[in-house]
XYZ file of C-alpha atoms in Angstrom:
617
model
C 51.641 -64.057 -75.075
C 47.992 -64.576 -75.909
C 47.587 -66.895 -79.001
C 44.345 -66.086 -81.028
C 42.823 -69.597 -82.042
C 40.582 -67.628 -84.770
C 43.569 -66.786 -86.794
C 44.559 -69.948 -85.973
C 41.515 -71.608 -87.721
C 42.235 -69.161 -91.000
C 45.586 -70.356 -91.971
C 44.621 -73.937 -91.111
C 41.361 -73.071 -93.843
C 43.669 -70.886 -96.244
C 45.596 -73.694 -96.472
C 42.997 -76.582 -97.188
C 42.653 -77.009 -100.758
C 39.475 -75.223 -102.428
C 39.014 -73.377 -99.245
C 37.314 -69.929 -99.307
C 38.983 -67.258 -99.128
C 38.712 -64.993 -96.155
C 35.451 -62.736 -96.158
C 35.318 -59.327 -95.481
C 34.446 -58.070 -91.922
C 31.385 -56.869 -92.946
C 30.592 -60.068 -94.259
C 32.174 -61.869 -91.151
C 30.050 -60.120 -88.744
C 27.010 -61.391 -90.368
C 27.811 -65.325 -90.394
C 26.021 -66.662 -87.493
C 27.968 -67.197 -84.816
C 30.065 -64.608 -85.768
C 29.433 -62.077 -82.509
C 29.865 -64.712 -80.307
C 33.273 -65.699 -81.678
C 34.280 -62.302 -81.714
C 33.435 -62.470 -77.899
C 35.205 -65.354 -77.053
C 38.617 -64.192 -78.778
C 38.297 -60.755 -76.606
C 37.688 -62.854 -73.329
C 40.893 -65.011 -74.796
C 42.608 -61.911 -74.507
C 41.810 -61.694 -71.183
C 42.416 -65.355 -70.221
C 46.018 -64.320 -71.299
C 46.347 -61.837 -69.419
C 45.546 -63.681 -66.307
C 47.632 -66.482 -67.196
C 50.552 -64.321 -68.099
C 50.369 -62.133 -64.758
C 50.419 -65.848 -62.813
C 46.824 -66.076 -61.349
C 46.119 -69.172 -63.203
C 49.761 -70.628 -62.789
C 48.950 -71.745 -59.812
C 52.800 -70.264 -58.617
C 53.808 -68.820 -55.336
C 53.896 -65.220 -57.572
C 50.056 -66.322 -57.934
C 48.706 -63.914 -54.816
C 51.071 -60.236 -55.744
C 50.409 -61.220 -59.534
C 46.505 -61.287 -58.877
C 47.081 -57.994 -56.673
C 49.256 -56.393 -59.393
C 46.696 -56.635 -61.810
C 43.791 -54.723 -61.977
C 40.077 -55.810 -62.891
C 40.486 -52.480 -65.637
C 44.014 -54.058 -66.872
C 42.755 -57.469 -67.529
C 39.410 -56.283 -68.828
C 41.017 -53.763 -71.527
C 40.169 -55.617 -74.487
C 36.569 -56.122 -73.579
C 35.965 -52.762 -74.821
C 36.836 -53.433 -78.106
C 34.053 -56.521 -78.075
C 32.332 -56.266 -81.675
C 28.989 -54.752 -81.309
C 25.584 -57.250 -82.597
C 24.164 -53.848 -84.978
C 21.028 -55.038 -83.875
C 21.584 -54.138 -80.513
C 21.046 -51.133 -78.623
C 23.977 -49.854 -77.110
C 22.771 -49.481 -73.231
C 22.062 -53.549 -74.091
C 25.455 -53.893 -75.181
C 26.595 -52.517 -72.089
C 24.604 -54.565 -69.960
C 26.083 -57.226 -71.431
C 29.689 -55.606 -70.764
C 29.014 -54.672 -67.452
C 27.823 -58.488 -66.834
C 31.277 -59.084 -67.786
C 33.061 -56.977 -65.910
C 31.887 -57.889 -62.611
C 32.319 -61.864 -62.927
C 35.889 -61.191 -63.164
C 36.177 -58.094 -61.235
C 34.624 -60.505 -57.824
C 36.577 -63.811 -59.695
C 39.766 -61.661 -58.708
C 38.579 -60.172 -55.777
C 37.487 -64.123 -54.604
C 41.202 -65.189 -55.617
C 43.004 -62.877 -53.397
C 41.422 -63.799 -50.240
C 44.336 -65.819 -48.795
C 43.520 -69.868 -47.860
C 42.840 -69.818 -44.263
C 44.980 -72.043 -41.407
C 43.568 -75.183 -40.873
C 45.066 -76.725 -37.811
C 43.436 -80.219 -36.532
C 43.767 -81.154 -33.339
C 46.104 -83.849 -33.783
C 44.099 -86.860 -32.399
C 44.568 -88.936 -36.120
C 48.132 -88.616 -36.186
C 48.322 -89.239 -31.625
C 46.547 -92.378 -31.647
C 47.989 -95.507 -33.642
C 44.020 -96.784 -33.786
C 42.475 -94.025 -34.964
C 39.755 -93.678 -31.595
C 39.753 -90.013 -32.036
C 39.136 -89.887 -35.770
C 35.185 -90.522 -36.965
C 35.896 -93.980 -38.528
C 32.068 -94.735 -38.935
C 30.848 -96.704 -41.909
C 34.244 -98.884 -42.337
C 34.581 -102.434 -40.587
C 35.317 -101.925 -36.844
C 35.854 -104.935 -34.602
C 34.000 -106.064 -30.971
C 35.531 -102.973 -29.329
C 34.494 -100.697 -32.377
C 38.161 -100.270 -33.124
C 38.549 -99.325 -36.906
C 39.961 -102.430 -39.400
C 43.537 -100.520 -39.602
C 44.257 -101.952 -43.712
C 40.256 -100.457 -44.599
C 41.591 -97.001 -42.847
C 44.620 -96.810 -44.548
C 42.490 -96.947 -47.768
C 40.234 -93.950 -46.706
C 43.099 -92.156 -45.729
C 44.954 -92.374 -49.506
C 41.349 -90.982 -50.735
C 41.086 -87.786 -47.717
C 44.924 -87.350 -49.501
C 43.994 -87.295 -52.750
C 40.648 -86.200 -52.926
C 40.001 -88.615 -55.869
C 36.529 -90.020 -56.673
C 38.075 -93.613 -57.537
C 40.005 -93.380 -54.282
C 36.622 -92.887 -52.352
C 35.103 -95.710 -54.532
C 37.839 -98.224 -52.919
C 37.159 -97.787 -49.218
C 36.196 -101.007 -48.064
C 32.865 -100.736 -46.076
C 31.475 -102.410 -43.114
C 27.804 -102.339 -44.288
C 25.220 -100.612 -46.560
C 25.415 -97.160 -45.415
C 27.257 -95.202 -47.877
C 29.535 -92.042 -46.893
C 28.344 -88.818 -47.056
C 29.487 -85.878 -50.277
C 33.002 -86.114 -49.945
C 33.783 -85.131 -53.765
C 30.739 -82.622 -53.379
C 32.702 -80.231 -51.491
C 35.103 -79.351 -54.663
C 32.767 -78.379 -56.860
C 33.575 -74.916 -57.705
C 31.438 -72.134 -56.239
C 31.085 -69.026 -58.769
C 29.658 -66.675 -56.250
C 31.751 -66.123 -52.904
C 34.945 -68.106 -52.017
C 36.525 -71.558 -52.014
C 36.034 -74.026 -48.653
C 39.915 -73.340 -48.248
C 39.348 -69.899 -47.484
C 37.338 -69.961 -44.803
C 39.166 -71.371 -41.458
C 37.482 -72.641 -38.100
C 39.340 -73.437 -35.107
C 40.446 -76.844 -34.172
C 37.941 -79.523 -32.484
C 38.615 -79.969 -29.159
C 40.817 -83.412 -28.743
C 39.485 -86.108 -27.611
C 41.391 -86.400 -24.004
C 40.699 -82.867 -23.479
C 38.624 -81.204 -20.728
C 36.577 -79.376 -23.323
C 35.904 -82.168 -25.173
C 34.885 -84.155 -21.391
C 32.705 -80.908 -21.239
C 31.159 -81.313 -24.129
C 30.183 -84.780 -23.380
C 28.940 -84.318 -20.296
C 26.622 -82.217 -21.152
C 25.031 -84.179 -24.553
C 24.571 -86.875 -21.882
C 22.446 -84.269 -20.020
C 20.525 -83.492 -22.964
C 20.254 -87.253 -23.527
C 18.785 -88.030 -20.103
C 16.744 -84.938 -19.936
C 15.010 -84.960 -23.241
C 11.760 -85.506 -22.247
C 11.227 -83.241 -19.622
C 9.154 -79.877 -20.931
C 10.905 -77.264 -20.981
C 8.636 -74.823 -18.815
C 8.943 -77.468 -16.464
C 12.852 -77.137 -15.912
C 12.681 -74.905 -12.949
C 10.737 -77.795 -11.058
C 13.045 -80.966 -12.062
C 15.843 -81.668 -9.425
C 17.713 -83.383 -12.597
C 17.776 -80.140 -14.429
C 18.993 -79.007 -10.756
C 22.139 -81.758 -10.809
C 22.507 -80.919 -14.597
C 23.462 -77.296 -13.842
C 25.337 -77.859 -11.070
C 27.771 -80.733 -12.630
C 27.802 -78.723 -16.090
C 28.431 -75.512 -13.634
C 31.703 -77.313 -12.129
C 33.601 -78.366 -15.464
C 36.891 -76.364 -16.193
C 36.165 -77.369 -20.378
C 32.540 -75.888 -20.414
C 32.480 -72.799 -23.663
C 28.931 -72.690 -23.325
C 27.089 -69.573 -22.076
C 27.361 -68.349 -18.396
C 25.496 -65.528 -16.331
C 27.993 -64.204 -14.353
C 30.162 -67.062 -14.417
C 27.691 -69.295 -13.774
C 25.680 -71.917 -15.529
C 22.309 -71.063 -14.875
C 18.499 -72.020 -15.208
C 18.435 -69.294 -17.667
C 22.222 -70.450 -19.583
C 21.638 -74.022 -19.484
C 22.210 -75.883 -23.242
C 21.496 -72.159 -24.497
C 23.379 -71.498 -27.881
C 26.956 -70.178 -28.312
C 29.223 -69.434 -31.295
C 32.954 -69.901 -31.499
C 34.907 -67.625 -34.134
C 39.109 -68.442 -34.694
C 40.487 -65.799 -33.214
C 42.365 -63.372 -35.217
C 44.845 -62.464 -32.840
C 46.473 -65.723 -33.216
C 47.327 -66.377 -36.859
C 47.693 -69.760 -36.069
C 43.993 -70.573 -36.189
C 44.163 -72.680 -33.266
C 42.739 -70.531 -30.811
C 38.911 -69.966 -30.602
C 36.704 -67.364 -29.470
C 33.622 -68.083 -28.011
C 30.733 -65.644 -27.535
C 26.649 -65.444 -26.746
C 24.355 -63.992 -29.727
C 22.450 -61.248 -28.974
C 18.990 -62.546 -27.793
C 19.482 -66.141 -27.072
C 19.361 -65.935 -23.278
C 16.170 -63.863 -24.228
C 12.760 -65.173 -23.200
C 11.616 -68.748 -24.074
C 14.471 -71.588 -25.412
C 12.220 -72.216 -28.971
C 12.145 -69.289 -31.110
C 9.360 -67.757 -32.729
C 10.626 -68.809 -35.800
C 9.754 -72.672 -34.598
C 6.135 -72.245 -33.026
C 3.996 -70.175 -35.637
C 2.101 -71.377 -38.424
C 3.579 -70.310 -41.778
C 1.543 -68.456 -44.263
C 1.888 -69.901 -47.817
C -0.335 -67.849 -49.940
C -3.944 -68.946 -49.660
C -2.070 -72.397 -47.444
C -0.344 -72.453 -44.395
C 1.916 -74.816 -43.172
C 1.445 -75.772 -39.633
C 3.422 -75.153 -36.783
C 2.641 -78.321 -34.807
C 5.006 -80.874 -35.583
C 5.016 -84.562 -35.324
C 6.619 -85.678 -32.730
C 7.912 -88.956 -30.841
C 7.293 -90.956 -27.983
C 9.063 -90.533 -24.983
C 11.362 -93.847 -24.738
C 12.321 -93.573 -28.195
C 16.374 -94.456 -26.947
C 18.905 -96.135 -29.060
C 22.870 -97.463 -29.413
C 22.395 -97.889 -25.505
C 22.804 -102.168 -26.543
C 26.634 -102.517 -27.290
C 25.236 -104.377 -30.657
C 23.028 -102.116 -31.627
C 25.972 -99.703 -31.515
C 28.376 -101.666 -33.352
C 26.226 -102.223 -35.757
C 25.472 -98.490 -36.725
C 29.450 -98.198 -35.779
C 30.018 -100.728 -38.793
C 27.622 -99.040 -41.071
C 25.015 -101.709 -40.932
C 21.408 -100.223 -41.573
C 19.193 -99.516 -38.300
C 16.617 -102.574 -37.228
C 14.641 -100.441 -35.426
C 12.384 -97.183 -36.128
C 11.398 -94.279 -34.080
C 7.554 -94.624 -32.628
C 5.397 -91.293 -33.138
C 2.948 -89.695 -31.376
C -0.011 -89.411 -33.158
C -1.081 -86.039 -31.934
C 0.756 -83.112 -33.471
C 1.945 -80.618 -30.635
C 4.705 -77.875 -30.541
C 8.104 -77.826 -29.739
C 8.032 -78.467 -25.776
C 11.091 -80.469 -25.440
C 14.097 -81.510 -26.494
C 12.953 -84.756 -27.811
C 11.016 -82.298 -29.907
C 13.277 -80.504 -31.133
C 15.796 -83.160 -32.525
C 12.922 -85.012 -34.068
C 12.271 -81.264 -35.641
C 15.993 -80.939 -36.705
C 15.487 -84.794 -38.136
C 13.936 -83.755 -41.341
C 13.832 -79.599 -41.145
C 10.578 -78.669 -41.883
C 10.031 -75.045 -43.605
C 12.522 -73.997 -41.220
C 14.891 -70.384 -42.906
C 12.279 -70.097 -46.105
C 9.324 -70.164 -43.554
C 10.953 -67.709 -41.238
C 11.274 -65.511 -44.414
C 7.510 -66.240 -44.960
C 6.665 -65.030 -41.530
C 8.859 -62.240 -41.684
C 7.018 -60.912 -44.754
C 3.520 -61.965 -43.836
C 0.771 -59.526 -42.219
C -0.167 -60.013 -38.081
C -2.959 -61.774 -37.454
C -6.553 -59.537 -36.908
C -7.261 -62.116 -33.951
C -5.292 -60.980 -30.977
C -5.253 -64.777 -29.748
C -4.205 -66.373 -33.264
C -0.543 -65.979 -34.229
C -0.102 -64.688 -37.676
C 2.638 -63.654 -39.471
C 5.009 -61.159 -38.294
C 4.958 -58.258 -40.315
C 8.516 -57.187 -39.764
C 10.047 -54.134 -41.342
C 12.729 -53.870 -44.417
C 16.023 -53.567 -43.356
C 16.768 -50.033 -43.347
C 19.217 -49.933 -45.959
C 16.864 -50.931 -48.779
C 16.839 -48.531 -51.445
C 13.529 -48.841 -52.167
C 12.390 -47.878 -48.675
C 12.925 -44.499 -50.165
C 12.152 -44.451 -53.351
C 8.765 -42.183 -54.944
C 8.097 -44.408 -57.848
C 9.411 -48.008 -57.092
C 8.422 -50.806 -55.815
C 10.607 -54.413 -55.297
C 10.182 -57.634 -56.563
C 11.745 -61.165 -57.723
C 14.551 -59.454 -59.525
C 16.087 -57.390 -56.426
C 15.564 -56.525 -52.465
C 12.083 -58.112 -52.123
C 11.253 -61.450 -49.999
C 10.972 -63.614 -53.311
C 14.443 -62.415 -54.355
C 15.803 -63.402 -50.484
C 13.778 -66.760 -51.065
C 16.010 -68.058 -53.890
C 19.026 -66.726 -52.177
C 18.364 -68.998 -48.995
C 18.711 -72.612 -50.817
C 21.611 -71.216 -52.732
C 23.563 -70.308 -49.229
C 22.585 -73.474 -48.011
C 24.253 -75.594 -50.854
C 27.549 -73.417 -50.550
C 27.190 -73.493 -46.758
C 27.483 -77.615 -46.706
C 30.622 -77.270 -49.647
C 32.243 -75.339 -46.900
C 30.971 -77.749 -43.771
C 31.960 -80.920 -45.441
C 35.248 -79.905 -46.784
C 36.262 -79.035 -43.254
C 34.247 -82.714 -42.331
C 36.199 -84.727 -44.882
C 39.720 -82.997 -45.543
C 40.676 -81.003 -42.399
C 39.559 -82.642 -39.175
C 37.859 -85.970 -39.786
C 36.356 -85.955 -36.027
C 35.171 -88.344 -33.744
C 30.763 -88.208 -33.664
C 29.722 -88.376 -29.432
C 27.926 -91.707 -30.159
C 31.491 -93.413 -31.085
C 32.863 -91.065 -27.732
C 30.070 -92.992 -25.520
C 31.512 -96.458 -27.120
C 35.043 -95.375 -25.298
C 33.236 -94.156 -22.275
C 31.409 -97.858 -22.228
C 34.576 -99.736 -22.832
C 36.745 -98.019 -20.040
C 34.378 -98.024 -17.436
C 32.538 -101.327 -18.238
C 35.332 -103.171 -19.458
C 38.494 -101.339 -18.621
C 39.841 -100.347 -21.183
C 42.864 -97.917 -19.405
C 44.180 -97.173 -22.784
C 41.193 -95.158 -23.825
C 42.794 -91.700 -22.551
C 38.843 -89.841 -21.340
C 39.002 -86.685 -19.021
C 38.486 -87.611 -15.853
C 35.320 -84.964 -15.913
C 33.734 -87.751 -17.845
C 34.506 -90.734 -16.077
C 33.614 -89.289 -12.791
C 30.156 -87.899 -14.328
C 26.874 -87.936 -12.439
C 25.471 -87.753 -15.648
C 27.083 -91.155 -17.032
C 26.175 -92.595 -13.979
C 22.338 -92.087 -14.782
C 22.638 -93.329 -18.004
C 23.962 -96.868 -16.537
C 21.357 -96.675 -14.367
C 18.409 -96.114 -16.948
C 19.936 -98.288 -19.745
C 22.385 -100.894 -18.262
C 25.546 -99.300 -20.513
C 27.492 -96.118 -20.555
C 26.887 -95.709 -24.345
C 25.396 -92.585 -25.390
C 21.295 -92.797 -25.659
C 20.488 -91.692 -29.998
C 17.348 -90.028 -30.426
C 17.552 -91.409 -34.418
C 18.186 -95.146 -34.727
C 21.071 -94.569 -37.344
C 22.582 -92.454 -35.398
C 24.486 -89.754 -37.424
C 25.329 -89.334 -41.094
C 28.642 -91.086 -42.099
C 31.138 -88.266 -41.987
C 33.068 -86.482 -39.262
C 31.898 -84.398 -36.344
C 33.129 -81.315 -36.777
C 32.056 -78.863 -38.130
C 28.468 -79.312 -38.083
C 26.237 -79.426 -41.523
C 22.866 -78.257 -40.369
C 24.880 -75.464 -38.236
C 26.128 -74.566 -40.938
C 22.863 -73.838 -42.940
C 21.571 -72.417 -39.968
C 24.382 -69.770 -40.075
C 24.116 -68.911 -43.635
C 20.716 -68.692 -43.682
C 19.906 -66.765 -40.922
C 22.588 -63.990 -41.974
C 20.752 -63.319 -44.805
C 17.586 -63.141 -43.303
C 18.817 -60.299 -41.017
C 20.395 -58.551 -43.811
C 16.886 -58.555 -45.717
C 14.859 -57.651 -42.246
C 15.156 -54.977 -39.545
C 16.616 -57.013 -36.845
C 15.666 -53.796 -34.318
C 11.945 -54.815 -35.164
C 10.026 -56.167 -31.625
C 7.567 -59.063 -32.504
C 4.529 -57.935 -31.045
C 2.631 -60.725 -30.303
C 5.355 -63.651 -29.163
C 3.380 -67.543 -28.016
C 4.587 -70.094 -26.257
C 3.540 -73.604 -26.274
C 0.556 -74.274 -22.980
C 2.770 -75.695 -20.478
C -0.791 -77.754 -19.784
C -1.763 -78.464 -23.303
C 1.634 -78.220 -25.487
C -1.159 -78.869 -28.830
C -1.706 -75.492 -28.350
C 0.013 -72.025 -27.400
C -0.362 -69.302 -25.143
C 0.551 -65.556 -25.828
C 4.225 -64.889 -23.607
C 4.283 -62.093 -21.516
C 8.125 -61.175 -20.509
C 11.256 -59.140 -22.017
C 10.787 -58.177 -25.329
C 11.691 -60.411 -27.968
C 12.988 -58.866 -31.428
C 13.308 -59.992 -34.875
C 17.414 -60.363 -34.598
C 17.053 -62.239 -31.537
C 14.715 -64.345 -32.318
C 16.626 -65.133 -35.742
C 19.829 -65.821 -33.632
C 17.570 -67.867 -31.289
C 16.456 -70.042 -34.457
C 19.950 -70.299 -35.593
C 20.846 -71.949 -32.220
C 18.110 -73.364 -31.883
C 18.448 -75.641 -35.385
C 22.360 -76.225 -34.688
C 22.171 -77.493 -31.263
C 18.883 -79.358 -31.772
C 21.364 -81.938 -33.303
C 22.965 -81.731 -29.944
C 19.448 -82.732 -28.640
C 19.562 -85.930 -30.506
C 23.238 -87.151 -29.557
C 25.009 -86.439 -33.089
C 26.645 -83.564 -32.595
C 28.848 -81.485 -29.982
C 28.932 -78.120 -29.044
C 31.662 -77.000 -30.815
C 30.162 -78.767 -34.079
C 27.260 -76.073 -33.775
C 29.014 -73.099 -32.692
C 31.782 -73.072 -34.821
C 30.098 -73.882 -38.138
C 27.616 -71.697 -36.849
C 30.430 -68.774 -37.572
C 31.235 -70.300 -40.369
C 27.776 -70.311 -41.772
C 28.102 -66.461 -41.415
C 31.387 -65.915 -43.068
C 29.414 -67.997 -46.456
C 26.655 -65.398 -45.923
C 28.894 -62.425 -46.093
C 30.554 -63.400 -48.919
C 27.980 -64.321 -51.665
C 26.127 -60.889 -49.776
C 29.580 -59.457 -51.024
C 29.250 -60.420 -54.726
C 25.402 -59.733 -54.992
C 25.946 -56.829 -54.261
C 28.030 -55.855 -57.098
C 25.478 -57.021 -59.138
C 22.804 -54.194 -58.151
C 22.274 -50.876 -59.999
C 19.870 -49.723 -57.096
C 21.500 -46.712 -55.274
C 22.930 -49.151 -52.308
C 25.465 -48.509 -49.546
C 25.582 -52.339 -48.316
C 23.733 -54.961 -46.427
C 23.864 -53.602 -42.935
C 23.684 -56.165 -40.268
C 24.912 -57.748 -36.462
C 27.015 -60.520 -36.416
C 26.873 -63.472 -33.845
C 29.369 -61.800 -31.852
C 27.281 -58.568 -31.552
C 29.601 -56.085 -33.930
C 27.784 -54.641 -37.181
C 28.896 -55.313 -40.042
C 28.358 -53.444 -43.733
C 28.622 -55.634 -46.590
């Protein structure tokens, strides 16, 4: 039953003394105000409706009530919405039609089912917590968590309260990253819930061994160009130890790692055949193994209107290692504020290594907006100067075909993309940090090395580590260069305080690179690719080799952002290539709802996934 507050508010007023009587309607629909009222009693109506069919009861009926009831059922007594007579009537039904689609994609939104979330059971297997992320809380000399101060963040990850979060006792300055921020409501697209990635691999695992193995690669190795890999015999041991592990998901050329595979991006989907959640699928984006590691995307300077904005970056020094001193590391463990700060070189240069590109994925430059930029932006008239890429409209853009009409801020042109791409982002990190904070709470690599350190330096025998990483050329190097097993940071505070997995900046990168291929043709072959001089890295070179094209070298940037992290020591790859999926899945849903909004002749955003299927949206 739908209870109608306005006639509410009348008997309440004809029953004041020296009230006024009720006007007329005529009169009524010239109070001010009086439209608007009118409104909000119709849209009543319609609350009612959804509350009486159960899709705001929040009951197990919720789902078959929401499926029962059409978008025309609930929206029937919209149509009677009192008309302002000063309106025309095609701007009355604007204004209908407005409504009409917020709840037609609110219902649509509801009925996608919440996704399975399955951890990977390492908080609940060990009684001190040394496979959940416990950074930022008081640990003591082995970097064990204080049990009492867990026990406290665990009744606020149960709650999800903001006064629970405001108890956790810390151990330092450093606060803890947007927990509350990922239950703000998203109006466009779905909930965090409804979006599942698989589990993280567990800590004892051989995948998760794998996985460390090779960010202590990437560690040892980051200042070695890479156009010099082919020459460095520890680029040589790197592929043949990352080569032998059973737990290595990253790419392969026929089944093996390669020059041309090595630390090359991957993405890993939950596979729908098991409706579990718990199994993942891993695949290779189409153009990553494609030419140079750095994409185009990363090396070009971005036109900015009568600016550009260069694509030299600052970079830093070689030797620029830390949480390799146990205190150092319990420090940043405890959430006590780095002492140290990164040293910079003071000429600008491209991305030439991975040093580079961490320090790159440190702050994020122009990054997704300036790809749009260069996307959109004329070649250069110098064949030796890179400009911008000049890429074609994605086919399906009506006005590719139109005789009279031209795009612009409002729909299908690159300003209208541009204030999509910080939107995605935002809804991107809801989804990345819900998963962070209320799903799988996992443990970062540089609290892994801390375990590695302790059982091989110390002993520790309880600290249950893959044998693959005990046994690791790769760890042994790292003794040898820094006197401990712990992990080598590229950033002095190692990584924000919140868990592993999924990864944050993946998750941008997915998102945003999504909807840069559904606004581009991603068939379109850049035809004047650079590299950085392997001689002179403050400059580039044109690249002569397979062709590169605008898909691949948008997946290439996508993998190239996530697993930069990688680069650095904060992240794993499953961090990156699972939110990297889940990135996507954001995309394709607020792609979904814009879409509804258009009144352009459209059949869809037409696009290729990560995994290499096409997808119409």
């Amino acid at each position: 039953m739908t209870i109608d507050s306005h006639d509410s508010d009348s008997r309440r007023a004809a029953s004041t003394p020296d009230a006024p009587g009720p006007a007329s309607p005529e009169a009524a629909s010239r109070r001010p105000g009086a439209e608007k009222a009118t409104g909000r009693r119709a849209f009543m109506g319609v609350a009612g409706s959804l509350a009486a069919g159960g899709i705001l009861a929040g009951s197990p009926a919720v789902a078959s009530a929401a499926r029962g009831t059409s978008a025309e059922d609930l929206l029937s007594g919209i149509e009677s919405l009192r008309r302002d007579p000063r309106a025309s009537p095609l701007d009355h039904e604007l204004r209908l039609r407005a409504l009409r689609v917020r709840v037609e994609a609110a219902v649509d939104n509801f009925e996608e089912p919440i996704a399975p979330h399955p951890d990977n059971g390492d908080e609940q297997r060990y009684r001190n917590k040394i496979g959940t992320d416990t950074r930022g809380l008081p640990h003591d000399d082995r970097g064990e968590v204080d049990l009492a101060a867990y026990r406290v963040a665990s009744r606020a990850h149960a709650s999800r309260e903001w006064d629970d979060f405001e108890a956790i006792p810390l151990g330092g300055t450093r606060k803890l990253v947007n927990p509350i921020g990922t239950l703000a409501v998203s109006l466009i697209g779905t909930t965090p819930p409804q979006i599942g990635v698989p589990p993280a691999p567990a800590l004892a695992s051989a995948q998760k061994a794998a996985e460390a193995v090779e960010v202590y690669w990437k560690a040892l190795l980051r200042d070695v160009p890479f156009a010099l890999y082919a020459d460095s015999s520890d680029v040589a041991d790197a592929i043949d130890e990352i080569d032998r592990l059973s737990g290595y998901a990253g790419p392969r050329a026929r089944g093996r790692v390669t020059l041309e595979t090595l630390f090359r991006g991957s993405v890993s989907y939950a596979d729908p055949r098991d409706r579990s959640g718990k199994t993942a699928r891993h695949v290779i984006p189409p153009g990553v193994l494609d030419g140079p590691y750095i994409s185009q995307f990363l090396l070009r300077d971005i036109p900015y209107g009568p600016q550009r904005i260069e694509g030299a970056i600052r970079t830093a020094l070689p030797g620029n290692d830390f949480q390799t001193d146990p205190d150092e590391w319990l420090a940043v463990q405890n959430g006590i504020a780095p002492t140290r700060t990164i040293a910079y070189d003071p000429v600008r240069r491209y991305i030439s290594t991975g040093r580079d590109l961490a320090e790159f994925v440190h702050g994020g430059g122009a990054l997704f907006w300036g790809a749009a930029l260069l996307l959109g932006a004329a070649r250069s008239a110098s064949p030796g100067v890179p400009g911008g890429i000049a890429a074609a409209l994605s086919p399906t853009n009506p006005y590719l075909t139109s005789e009279t009409q031209a795009s612009a801020a409002a729909t299908f042109a690159l300003a209208y993309l541009q204030g999509l791409l910080p939107f995605g982002t935002s809804r991107a990190i809801r989804a990345a940090y819900w998963q962070k904070w209320f799903v799988h709470r996992s443990i970062r690599p540089e609290a892994y090395g801390g375990l590695v350190h302790h059982r091989l330096a110390n002993d520790v025998r309880e600290y249950p580590l893959h044998r693959d990483i005990l046994g690791s050329r790769a760890v042994e190097l790292t003794f040898d260069a820094f006197g401990s097993y712990l992990l080598p940071q590229a950033f002095p505070e190692g990584a924000p305080l919140h868990g592993s997995y999924p990864g944050g900046a993946a998750a941008i990168a997915g998102v945003n690179v999504t909807l840069l291929k559904a606004f581009f043709d991603e068939d379109h072959v850049i035809e004047d690719p650079f590299i950085p001089d392997p001689a002179d890295p403050t400059r580039l070179i044109p690249y002569s080799g397979p062709p590169l094209t605008v898909g691949g070298e948008l997946n290439k940037l996508a993998t190239n952002y996530a697993f930069g992290r990688n680069w650095a020591g904060i992240h794993w790859r499953s961090d990156a290539a699972a939110s990297l999926a889940l990135g996507e899945e954001v995309a394709i849903r607020l792609l979904r709802d814009e879409r509804r909004t258009f009144r352009e002749p459209f059949e869809g955003f037409t696009f290729t996934r990560f995994d290499g299927t096409r997808i119409t949206v």
